[in-house]
């Protein structure tokens, strides 16, 4: 079984600033949900259910650092689609769709959302474009029937749901699926020898134009500073008389 | 014909109220709007929707749609949008809409904007405001093309009034045999609770990692919530430790709430958690670490051990 994992390079969530219509960051990292997707692919391979894990990301050469981290975690080889534009989720889904057609994996695993734009769209859009089944917000994956189907537990607003999807399918990961491993030193050394293939949209035969443009980004107004209370009595009094919520 | 088409969410028995808030955004956008319900056995649900000022309630009812499988639902939604000529397809920001609507957007070859909290009209064009980076920033987004899909954050829009003259209910005919067959529903595990729904509650009490286990969580967070007639929430750490089910999770990747009163017990205030509570009117934080980040957002801060403070709180609320 061949697994394709896609990952996005995002600003380190602990260190972001606003700069015009973009966020700026001293450091980029792999989107945490995508890290969970990579970890899951590795575990599936470790269980002997997968033979190859291919990583894919879109961006300019600066994202090679995140690609190296993915390779160091254990991804076998990587594809970078070279594109410098601010792509919206639909454009990303279309580019990934072209990569999926080229690579023909049995399953695509990716994070349920990117922690920078918080859109939560790409996996579902990709599944729609390919006409593949999808399992989103997944916290457990099992392969059945000689890997022709996957049984997935999904986290929903009301609790948990179990569905089965025929393969090939798109699976998007939730937090509880696993705990990603740390990159080891031998992993990092090995990663240097692993291939990164650079492709363009032209080479993939896909023309996309982002239809969504960010006009501006701003910090929301700060909440007014709060009050320190010294006791339960004082808290109750404030909630009654000042806030009038009791 | 309808300018906007609103996907209404239900639990097979009744409409999920937060999904109605998308109607308010459709009204702000202008033009007429139709409501779409998808599922099976929907007569009662459809009838409850006729007074919201829509041009029609469109019902896609079929045994093949009994469970919300994204491949089928997305196809029905996309087909309905095409047939009605809808330019804007809307839903609420729930796990249901987030599962099916992006897929429908792809089928419609349309871009999507998630979590809209406001719109801005300028020189005839519209931009959408939405939170990004765990709600630490707002982006203003413009969309091109003649069709778009939006999900709205329910807490940012008022519930619509149900006082219009009843509109017609129309049955959406489609060929159920042509729907995809690649996904199967197996089972569902939902808790039924007597407590108010988290996203609609006036008071929410929530607990974090130091609540230790399920029993302690229920004894402290649960009882305080009951004393206040409120709902229960939790941090991801509490969910991961098995103290609370995943649907209690509040935050960037959990539920977004906007109660009158939010009480945080033993919660550090990670940015991912704060993302879900920013719109609470009053925030009370109880934490033994005076430097916990939650205190920067709290209206009232009480430094101390929750194991001592919470029983006292329950006691004084009960006495009153
Ligand atoms: C991609 C991603 C998405 C995430 N999404 C979410 C999300 O949606 N929601 C969410 O909540 N988290 C989310 N998280 C996790 C988040 O980053 C934090 O780890 C989590 O919110 C911490 O939970 P906590 O405050 O319960 O635990 P901790 O951070 O461990 O804090 C416990 C607090 O309790 C205090 N305390 C300890 N003992 C006592 C006592 N006896 N009395 C009083 N106070 C005490 C401590 O001082 C501390 O401040 C996400 C993380 C990632 C990486």
Coordinates of C-alpha atoms and ligand atoms in Angstrom, one line a residue:
Chain A
X1 CA 0.0 0.0 0.0
X2 CA 1.3 3.4 -0.9
X3 CA 0.4 6.4 1.3
X4 CA 0.5 10.0 0.3
X5 CA 0.8 12.5 3.1
X6 CA 0.4 16.2 2.4
X7 CA 1.8 18.8 4.8
X8 CA 1.8 22.6 5.0
X9 CA 4.5 24.8 6.3
X10 CA 2.9 27.2 8.8
X11 CA 4.2 30.0 11.1
X12 CA 5.1 28.7 14.5
X13 CA 1.8 29.2 16.3
X14 CA 3.6 30.4 19.4
X15 CA 5.3 33.2 17.6
X16 CA 3.3 35.1 15.0
X17 CA 3.0 38.8 14.1
X18 CA 0.9 40.7 11.7
X19 CA 2.6 42.4 8.7
X20 CA 0.2 44.1 6.3
X21 CA -2.1 41.5 4.7
X22 CA 0.1 38.6 5.9
X23 CA 1.4 37.1 9.1
X24 CA 5.1 37.0 9.7
X25 CA 7.1 34.6 11.8
X26 CA 10.7 34.0 12.6
X27 CA 10.2 30.3 12.3
X28 CA 8.0 27.9 10.3
X29 CA 7.0 24.5 11.3
X30 CA 5.0 21.6 9.9
X31 CA 1.3 22.1 10.6
X32 CA 0.6 20.1 13.8
X33 CA -2.3 18.1 12.3
X34 CA -0.2 17.2 9.3
X35 CA 2.5 16.0 11.7
X36 CA -0.2 13.7 13.1
X37 CA -0.9 12.5 9.5
X38 CA 2.8 11.7 8.9
X39 CA 3.0 9.9 12.2
X40 CA 0.0 7.8 11.4
X41 CA 1.4 6.9 8.0
X42 CA 4.7 5.8 9.7
X43 CA 2.7 3.6 12.2
X44 CA 0.8 2.0 9.4
X45 CA 4.1 1.2 7.6
X46 CA 5.5 -0.1 10.9
X47 CA 2.5 -2.5 11.2
X48 CA 3.5 -3.9 7.8
X49 CA 0.4 -2.5 6.1
X50 CA 2.2 0.1 3.9
X51 CA 5.3 -0.1 1.7
X52 CA 5.9 3.5 0.7
X53 CA 5.1 6.9 2.2
X54 CA 5.3 9.9 -0.1
X55 CA 5.2 13.4 1.3
X56 CA 3.9 16.4 -0.7
X57 CA 3.9 20.1 0.0
X58 CA 3.5 23.3 -2.0
X59 CA 5.8 26.3 -1.7
X60 CA 9.1 27.8 -2.5
X61 CA 12.5 26.4 -1.5
X62 CA 12.1 27.8 2.0
X63 CA 9.8 25.0 2.9
X64 CA 12.5 22.4 2.2
X65 CA 13.3 22.7 5.9
X66 CA 9.9 21.3 6.8
X67 CA 10.3 18.7 4.0
X68 CA 13.6 17.6 5.7
X69 CA 11.8 17.3 9.0
X70 CA 9.1 15.0 7.4
X71 CA 11.8 12.9 5.8
X72 CA 13.7 12.7 9.1
X73 CA 10.5 11.5 10.8
X74 CA 10.5 8.6 8.3
X75 CA 8.7 9.7 5.1
X76 CA 10.4 7.9 2.1
X77 CA 10.5 10.6 -0.5
X78 CA 9.0 14.0 -1.0
X79 CA 7.5 16.1 -3.7
X80 CA 7.5 19.9 -3.6
X81 CA 5.2 21.7 -6.0
X82 CA 7.1 25.0 -6.6
X83 CA 4.6 27.8 -6.3
X84 CA 5.1 31.2 -4.6
X85 CA 1.5 32.4 -4.7
X86 CA -0.8 32.8 -1.8
X87 CA -3.0 29.9 -2.6
X88 CA -6.5 29.3 -1.3
X89 CA -7.7 25.9 -0.1
X90 CA -9.4 25.2 -3.4
X91 CA -6.3 25.9 -5.4
X92 CA -4.3 23.7 -3.0
X93 CA -6.8 20.9 -3.4
X94 CA -6.6 21.2 -7.2
X95 CA -2.8 21.0 -7.2
X96 CA -2.8 18.1 -4.7
X97 CA -5.4 16.4 -7.0
X98 CA -2.9 16.5 -9.9
X99 CA -0.2 15.0 -7.6
X100 CA -2.6 12.3 -6.5
X101 CA -3.3 11.4 -10.2
X102 CA 0.4 11.2 -10.8
X103 CA 1.3 9.1 -7.8
X104 CA -1.9 7.0 -7.5
X105 CA -1.7 6.3 -3.8
X106 CA -4.1 3.9 -2.0
X107 CA -4.8 6.5 0.6
X108 CA -4.1 10.2 1.3
X109 CA -3.7 11.2 4.9
X110 CA -3.6 14.9 5.8
X111 CA -4.4 17.2 8.8
X112 CA -8.0 18.3 9.2
X113 CA -7.0 21.9 9.2
X114 CA -4.0 24.2 8.9
X115 CA -3.4 26.1 12.2
X116 CA -2.6 29.3 10.3
X117 CA -5.7 29.8 8.2
X118 CA -7.9 27.4 10.2
X119 CA -10.0 26.7 7.0
X120 CA -10.6 23.0 7.3
X121 CA -11.4 22.5 3.6
X122 CA -8.6 20.9 1.6
X123 CA -9.1 17.2 2.4
X124 CA -12.8 17.4 1.7
X125 CA -12.3 19.4 -1.6
X126 CA -9.6 17.0 -2.8
X127 CA -12.0 14.1 -2.1
X128 CA -14.7 15.8 -4.0
X129 CA -12.5 16.6 -7.0
X130 CA -11.3 13.0 -7.2
X131 CA -14.7 11.5 -6.5
X132 CA -13.1 9.5 -3.7
X133 CA -14.7 8.7 -0.3
X134 CA -13.6 10.8 2.7
X135 CA -13.2 10.3 6.4
X136 CA -12.6 13.6 8.2
X137 CA -11.6 14.5 11.8
X138 CA -10.4 10.9 12.3
X139 CA -9.1 9.6 15.7
X140 CA -8.7 5.9 14.7
X141 CA -7.9 4.1 11.4
X142 CA -8.1 0.4 10.7
X143 CA -7.7 -1.3 7.3
X144 CA -10.0 -4.1 6.4
X145 CA -10.6 -6.7 3.8
X146 CA -7.1 -6.9 2.4
X147 CA -6.8 -3.2 2.5
X148 CA -9.7 -2.4 0.2
X149 CA -11.5 -0.5 2.9
X150 CA -10.7 1.6 6.0
X151 CA -12.8 1.8 9.2
X152 CA -12.4 5.2 10.7
X153 CA -13.7 6.7 14.0
X154 CA -14.6 10.4 13.5
X155 CA -14.8 13.1 16.2
X156 CA -18.0 15.0 15.7
X157 CA -19.8 17.8 17.6
X158 CA -22.1 15.2 19.1
X159 CA -19.6 12.5 20.0
X160 CA -18.0 9.8 17.9
X161 CA -19.0 8.2 14.6
X162 CA -17.6 5.1 12.9
X163 CA -17.7 4.9 9.1
X164 CA -16.1 2.7 6.5
X165 CA -14.7 4.1 3.3
X166 CA -13.7 2.2 0.2
X167 CA -10.1 2.8 -0.9
X168 CA -8.7 4.9 -2.4
X169 CA -9.9 7.5 0.1
X170 CA -8.9 10.8 1.8
X171 CA -8.5 10.7 5.5
X172 CA -8.1 13.9 7.6
X173 CA -6.6 13.7 11.1
X174 CA -7.8 14.9 14.5
X175 CA -5.6 15.5 17.5
X176 CA -6.4 12.3 19.3
X177 CA -5.2 10.0 16.5
X178 CA -1.7 9.9 17.8
X179 CA 1.3 11.7 19.3
X180 CA 3.9 12.5 16.7
X181 CA 7.4 11.3 17.3
X182 CA 10.5 13.5 17.7
X183 CA 13.0 13.6 14.9
X184 CA 16.0 11.6 15.8
X185 CA 19.6 12.4 14.8
X186 CA 20.0 9.3 12.7
X187 CA 16.7 10.2 11.1
X188 CA 18.1 13.6 10.2
X189 CA 21.2 12.2 8.7
X190 CA 19.2 9.7 6.7
X191 CA 16.9 12.4 5.5
X192 CA 19.8 14.2 3.7
X193 CA 20.0 11.3 1.3
X194 CA 16.3 11.1 0.6
X195 CA 15.1 12.6 -2.7
X196 CA 13.0 15.7 -3.0
X197 CA 11.3 16.0 -6.4
X198 CA 10.5 19.6 -7.5
X199 CA 7.6 20.0 -9.9
X200 CA 5.6 23.0 -11.2
X201 CA 1.9 23.3 -11.9
X202 CA 2.8 23.3 -15.6
X203 CA 4.6 20.0 -15.3
X204 CA 1.6 18.6 -13.4
X205 CA -0.7 19.9 -16.1
X206 CA -2.9 21.9 -13.8
X207 CA -3.8 25.6 -14.1
X208 CA -5.1 27.2 -10.9
X209 CA -5.8 30.7 -9.9
X210 CA -6.7 31.5 -6.3
X211 CA -10.2 32.9 -6.0
X212 CA -9.8 34.0 -2.5
X213 CA -7.7 37.0 -1.5
X214 CA -6.9 38.2 1.9
X215 CA -7.3 42.0 1.9
X216 CA -6.1 42.8 5.4
X217 CA -5.2 41.2 8.7
X218 CA -5.6 42.8 12.1
X219 CA -5.4 42.0 15.7
X220 CA -8.8 42.0 17.4
X221 CA -9.4 44.6 20.2
X222 CA -7.9 43.5 23.5
X223 CA -10.3 42.6 26.3
X224 CA -10.1 45.2 29.1
X225 CA -7.9 44.2 32.0
X226 CA -9.6 42.1 34.6
X227 CA -9.8 42.3 38.4
X228 CA -8.1 40.1 40.9
X229 CA -10.5 38.9 43.6
X230 CA -9.2 37.6 46.9
X231 CA -11.9 35.2 48.0
X232 CA -15.0 33.2 47.0
X233 CA -17.2 35.7 48.8
X234 CA -15.7 38.6 46.8
X235 CA -16.1 36.7 43.6
X236 CA -19.8 35.9 44.2
X237 CA -20.4 39.5 45.1
X238 CA -18.8 40.8 41.9
X239 CA -20.7 38.3 39.8
X240 CA -23.9 39.4 41.4
X241 CA -23.6 43.1 41.7
X242 CA -21.0 44.2 39.0
X243 CA -21.5 41.6 36.3
X244 CA -25.1 40.7 37.1
X245 CA -24.7 37.1 35.9
X246 CA -25.9 35.4 39.1
Chain B
X1 CA -34.5 30.5 -8.0
X2 CA -32.8 31.7 -4.8
X3 CA -29.8 34.0 -4.3
X4 CA -28.7 32.0 -1.3
X5 CA -29.1 28.4 -0.2
X6 CA -28.8 27.6 3.5
X7 CA -28.0 24.1 4.6
X8 CA -29.9 23.4 7.8
X9 CA -28.5 20.9 10.2
X10 CA -30.7 18.5 12.3
X11 CA -30.3 15.4 14.4
X12 CA -33.1 13.5 12.7
X13 CA -35.6 14.7 15.3
X14 CA -35.1 18.5 15.3
X15 CA -33.2 21.4 13.8
X16 CA -30.0 22.2 15.4
X17 CA -30.6 25.8 16.4
X18 CA -27.1 27.2 15.7
X19 CA -27.5 26.3 12.1
X20 CA -30.4 28.8 11.8
X21 CA -28.0 31.7 12.5
X22 CA -26.7 31.3 8.9
X23 CA -30.1 32.7 7.9
X24 CA -29.2 36.0 9.5
X25 CA -26.1 36.2 7.3
X26 CA -28.2 35.5 4.2
X27 CA -30.5 38.3 5.2
X28 CA -27.5 40.7 5.5
X29 CA -26.2 39.6 2.1
X30 CA -29.7 40.4 0.6
X31 CA -31.8 38.7 -2.0
X32 CA -34.1 35.8 -1.4
X33 CA -32.9 32.6 0.2
X34 CA -34.1 29.0 0.4
X35 CA -33.5 26.5 3.2
X36 CA -32.2 23.0 2.4
X37 CA -32.7 20.0 4.6
X38 CA -31.2 16.7 3.7
X39 CA -31.9 13.3 5.3
X40 CA -34.7 10.9 5.7
X41 CA -38.0 11.3 7.5
X42 CA -37.9 15.0 7.4
X43 CA -41.6 16.1 7.4
X44 CA -41.6 17.5 10.9
X45 CA -38.3 19.2 10.5
X46 CA -39.3 20.8 7.2
X47 CA -42.6 22.0 8.8
X48 CA -40.7 23.7 11.6
X49 CA -38.7 25.8 9.1
X50 CA -41.5 27.5 7.1
X51 CA -41.7 30.8 9.0
X52 CA -38.1 32.0 8.7
X53 CA -38.7 34.2 5.7
X54 CA -37.3 31.8 3.1
X55 CA -38.7 31.6 -0.4
X56 CA -38.9 27.8 0.0
X57 CA -37.9 25.0 2.2
X58 CA -36.3 22.5 -0.1
X59 CA -36.4 18.9 1.2
X60 CA -34.1 16.1 -0.1
X61 CA -35.6 13.1 1.7
X62 CA -34.5 9.6 0.8
X63 CA -33.5 6.4 2.7
X64 CA -30.1 6.7 0.9
X65 CA -29.6 9.9 2.9
X66 CA -30.6 8.6 6.3
X67 CA -27.0 9.0 7.5
X68 CA -24.9 12.1 6.8
X69 CA -22.3 10.5 4.4
X70 CA -20.3 13.3 2.8
X71 CA -20.1 11.9 -0.7
X72 CA -23.8 11.6 -1.0
X73 CA -24.7 14.8 0.8
X74 CA -22.2 16.9 -1.1
X75 CA -23.7 15.7 -4.4
X76 CA -27.2 16.5 -3.4
X77 CA -26.2 20.0 -2.0
X78 CA -24.3 20.8 -5.2
X79 CA -27.1 19.7 -7.4
X80 CA -29.6 21.7 -5.4
X81 CA -27.4 24.8 -5.6
X82 CA -27.2 24.4 -9.4
X83 CA -30.9 23.8 -9.9
X84 CA -31.9 26.8 -7.8
X85 CA -29.2 29.0 -9.3
X86 CA -27.9 29.8 -5.8
X87 CA -24.8 32.1 -5.8
X88 CA -24.1 31.7 -2.1
X89 CA -24.3 28.4 -0.2
X90 CA -24.2 28.7 3.5
X91 CA -24.0 26.6 6.6
X92 CA -22.9 26.9 10.2
X93 CA -19.4 26.1 11.4
X94 CA -20.2 22.6 12.7
X95 CA -18.3 19.3 12.1
X96 CA -21.3 18.3 9.9
X97 CA -21.0 21.4 7.6
X98 CA -17.3 21.3 7.6
X99 CA -17.4 17.7 6.4
X100 CA -19.9 18.2 3.5
X101 CA -19.7 21.8 2.4
X102 CA -16.1 21.9 1.2
X103 CA -16.8 18.8 -0.8
X104 CA -19.9 20.4 -2.3
X105 CA -17.8 23.6 -3.1
X106 CA -15.3 21.4 -5.0
X107 CA -18.2 19.8 -7.0
X108 CA -19.4 23.4 -7.8
X109 CA -15.9 24.5 -8.7
X110 CA -16.3 27.3 -6.1
X111 CA -14.1 28.7 -3.4
X112 CA -15.1 28.6 0.2
X113 CA -14.8 30.8 3.3
X114 CA -14.9 29.1 6.7
X115 CA -16.0 30.7 10.0
X116 CA -17.4 34.0 8.7
X117 CA -18.0 36.4 11.7
X118 CA -19.0 39.5 9.8
X119 CA -19.4 40.9 6.3
X120 CA -18.3 44.3 5.0
X121 CA -19.9 45.9 1.9
X122 CA -17.9 48.4 0.0
X123 CA -18.6 49.8 -3.5
X124 CA -20.9 47.0 -4.3
X125 CA -18.4 44.3 -3.4
X126 CA -18.4 42.2 -0.2
X127 CA -15.6 41.0 2.0
X128 CA -15.9 38.5 4.7
X129 CA -14.2 38.7 8.1
X130 CA -13.0 35.5 9.7
X131 CA -10.6 34.6 12.6
X132 CA -7.3 33.0 11.7
X133 CA -4.3 31.7 13.8
X134 CA -6.5 30.3 16.6
X135 CA -8.5 33.5 16.7
X136 CA -5.6 35.7 17.5
X137 CA -6.2 37.7 14.3
X138 CA -9.0 38.6 11.9
X139 CA -8.6 38.4 8.2
X140 CA -10.7 40.3 5.7
X141 CA -11.3 38.1 2.7
X142 CA -12.5 38.8 -0.8
X143 CA -13.8 36.1 -3.1
X144 CA -14.0 36.0 -6.9
X145 CA -16.2 34.0 -9.2
X146 CA -19.9 33.7 -9.4
X147 CA -20.4 31.1 -6.7
X148 CA -19.1 30.7 -3.2
X149 CA -19.6 28.6 -0.1
X150 CA -19.6 30.0 3.4
X151 CA -19.8 28.7 6.9
X152 CA -20.7 31.1 9.6
X153 CA -19.7 31.1 13.2
X154 CA -23.1 30.9 14.9
X155 CA -22.1 32.9 18.0
X156 CA -21.3 35.9 15.7
X157 CA -24.9 36.2 14.3
X158 CA -28.2 36.6 16.1
X159 CA -30.8 33.9 15.7
X160 CA -33.4 34.8 13.1
X161 CA -37.0 35.5 13.9
X162 CA -39.6 33.0 12.9
X163 CA -42.5 35.3 12.2
X164 CA -42.9 35.4 8.4
X165 CA -45.9 34.0 6.6
X166 CA -45.3 30.3 5.9
X167 CA -43.4 29.5 2.7
X168 CA -43.9 26.4 0.5
X169 CA -42.1 23.2 1.1
X170 CA -40.8 21.7 -2.0
X171 CA -39.5 18.2 -2.5
X172 CA -36.2 17.9 -4.2
X173 CA -36.3 15.1 -6.7
X174 CA -33.1 13.3 -7.6
X175 CA -32.0 9.9 -8.7
X176 CA -30.9 8.1 -5.5
X177 CA -29.4 5.3 -7.5
X178 CA -26.9 7.7 -9.0
X179 CA -25.5 8.7 -5.6
X180 CA -22.0 7.5 -4.7
X181 CA -21.6 4.3 -2.7
X182 CA -18.1 4.5 -1.3
X183 CA -18.9 5.4 2.3
X184 CA -20.8 3.3 4.8
X185 CA -22.2 4.4 8.1
X186 CA -21.4 1.9 10.9
X187 CA -22.3 3.4 14.2
X188 CA -22.5 6.4 16.4
X189 CA -21.8 7.1 20.0
X190 CA -23.6 10.2 21.3
X191 CA -24.2 11.2 24.8
X192 CA -27.6 12.4 25.9
X193 CA -27.4 15.0 28.6
X194 CA -29.9 16.9 30.7
X195 CA -27.5 19.8 30.8
X196 CA -27.9 22.6 28.3
X197 CA -26.1 22.4 25.0
X198 CA -22.6 23.8 25.2
X199 CA -22.9 26.2 22.2
X200 CA -26.2 27.6 23.4
X201 CA -25.7 27.7 27.2
X202 CA -25.8 31.0 29.2
X203 CA -23.3 29.6 31.6
X204 CA -20.4 27.3 30.8
X205 CA -18.1 25.8 33.5
X206 CA -15.0 24.0 32.1
X207 CA -12.1 22.1 33.5
X208 CA -8.6 21.3 32.6
X209 CA -5.8 18.9 33.3
X210 CA -5.7 19.0 37.2
X211 CA -9.2 17.5 37.4
X212 CA -7.5 14.1 37.3
X213 CA -10.2 11.7 36.3
X214 CA -13.8 11.4 35.2
X215 CA -15.3 11.2 38.7
X216 CA -13.4 14.2 40.0
X217 CA -14.3 16.1 36.9
X218 CA -18.0 15.4 37.4
X219 CA -17.8 16.1 41.1
X220 CA -16.3 19.5 40.7
X221 CA -17.0 20.8 37.2
X222 CA -20.3 19.0 36.9
X223 CA -21.7 20.1 40.2
X224 CA -20.7 23.7 39.8
X225 CA -22.3 23.7 36.3
X226 CA -25.5 22.2 37.8
X227 CA -25.6 24.7 40.6
X228 CA -25.5 27.4 37.9
X229 CA -27.8 25.6 35.5
X230 CA -24.9 25.7 33.0
X231 CA -23.2 23.4 30.5
X232 CA -19.8 21.7 30.8
X233 CA -16.7 22.2 28.7
X234 CA -13.2 20.9 28.8
X235 CA -9.7 21.6 27.5
X236 CA -8.0 19.2 25.0
X237 CA -5.8 18.0 27.9
X238 CA -8.8 17.0 29.9
X239 CA -10.3 15.2 26.9
X240 CA -7.1 13.4 26.1
X241 CA -6.8 12.2 29.7
X242 CA -10.2 10.7 29.4
X243 CA -11.9 13.0 32.0
X244 CA -14.4 14.3 29.5
X245 CA -15.7 13.2 26.0
X246 CA -14.3 14.9 22.9
X247 CA -17.5 16.8 22.2
X248 CA -16.9 18.9 25.4
X249 CA -13.7 20.3 23.9
X250 CA -13.7 24.1 23.6
X251 CA -11.2 25.9 21.4
X252 CA -9.5 26.3 18.0
X253 CA -10.4 22.8 17.0
X254 CA -13.3 22.2 19.4
X255 CA -16.4 24.3 20.0
X256 CA -16.7 28.0 19.9
X257 CA -18.8 29.4 22.7
X258 CA -20.2 32.8 23.7
X259 CA -21.9 32.5 27.1
X260 CA -22.8 35.2 29.5
X261 CA -20.5 33.6 32.1
X262 CA -17.5 31.3 31.5
X263 CA -15.7 29.7 34.4
X264 CA -12.3 28.1 33.8
X265 CA -11.1 25.7 36.5
X266 CA -7.5 24.7 36.4
X267 CA -7.0 25.8 32.8
X268 CA -3.7 27.4 31.7
X269 CA -5.1 29.4 28.9
X270 CA -3.2 28.0 25.9
X271 CA -4.0 30.1 22.7
X272 CA -5.8 27.1 21.3
X273 CA -8.2 27.1 24.2
X274 CA -8.7 30.9 24.3
X275 CA -9.7 30.7 20.7
X276 CA -13.0 29.2 21.8
X277 CA -13.9 31.4 24.7
X278 CA -13.0 34.9 23.5
X279 CA -16.6 35.9 23.0
X280 CA -17.7 35.1 26.5
X281 CA -19.1 38.2 28.2
X282 CA -17.6 37.4 31.7
X283 CA -14.7 35.1 32.2
X284 CA -13.8 33.8 35.6
X285 CA -10.5 32.0 36.0
X286 CA -9.5 29.9 39.0
X287 CA -5.9 28.7 38.9
X288 CA -3.2 28.2 41.5
X289 CA -0.5 29.7 39.3
X290 CA -0.7 33.6 39.5
X291 CA 1.1 33.8 36.1
X292 CA -1.2 31.5 34.2
X293 CA -2.0 33.1 30.8
X294 CA -5.7 32.6 31.3
X295 CA -5.6 35.5 33.8
X296 CA -4.8 37.9 31.0
X297 CA -8.2 37.3 29.6
X298 CA -10.2 36.8 32.8
X299 CA -12.7 39.4 33.9
X300 CA -12.3 38.0 37.5
X301 CA -9.2 36.2 38.5
X302 CA -9.0 34.1 41.7
X303 CA -5.6 32.6 42.5
X304 CA -5.9 29.4 44.5
X305 CA -6.4 25.7 44.6
X306 CA -9.6 24.6 42.8
X307 CA -10.0 21.7 45.1
X308 CA -10.6 24.1 48.0
X309 CA -12.3 26.8 46.0
X310 CA -14.9 24.9 44.0
X311 CA -16.7 23.2 46.9
X312 CA -16.9 26.6 48.6
X313 CA -18.3 28.1 45.4
X314 CA -20.9 25.4 45.0
X315 CA -21.8 25.8 48.7
X316 CA -22.3 29.6 48.5
X317 CA -24.3 29.5 45.3
X318 CA -26.6 26.8 46.7
X319 CA -27.1 28.8 49.9
X320 CA -28.2 31.9 48.0
Ligands
LIG1 C1 -3.0 21.8 16.9 C2 -3.5 21.9 18.3 C3 -4.8 22.2 18.5 C4 -5.3 22.3 19.9 N1 -6.6 22.6 20.0 C5 -7.1 22.8 21.3 C6 -8.4 23.1 21.6 O1 -9.2 23.3 20.7 N2 -8.8 23.3 22.8 C7 -8.0 23.1 23.9 O2 -8.4 23.3 25.1 N3 -6.7 22.8 23.7 C8 -6.2 22.6 22.4 N4 -4.9 22.2 22.2 C9 -4.1 21.9 23.4 C10 -3.6 23.2 24.1 O3 -2.4 23.7 23.4 C11 -3.2 23.0 25.6 O4 -2.3 21.9 25.6 C12 -4.4 22.7 26.4 O5 -5.4 23.6 26.2 C13 -4.0 22.7 27.9 O6 -5.0 22.2 28.7 P1 -5.1 22.6 30.3 O7 -5.2 24.1 30.4 O8 -6.2 21.8 30.8 O9 -3.8 22.0 30.9 P2 -2.4 22.6 31.3 O10 -1.8 23.5 30.3 O11 -1.6 21.5 31.9 O12 -2.8 23.6 32.5 C14 -3.3 23.2 33.7 C15 -3.5 24.4 34.6 O13 -4.0 24.1 35.8 C16 -3.4 24.8 36.9 N5 -3.6 23.9 38.1 C17 -3.0 22.8 38.4 N6 -3.4 22.3 39.6 C18 -4.4 23.2 40.0 C19 -5.2 23.2 41.2 N7 -5.2 22.2 42.1 N8 -6.0 24.3 41.3 C20 -6.0 25.3 40.4 N9 -5.3 25.3 39.3 C21 -4.4 24.2 39.1 C22 -2.0 24.9 36.5 O14 -1.4 26.1 37.1 C23 -2.1 25.1 34.9 O15 -2.3 26.5 34.6 C24 -4.4 22.1 21.0 C25 -3.1 21.9 20.7 C26 -2.6 21.8 19.4 C27 -1.2 21.5 19.2

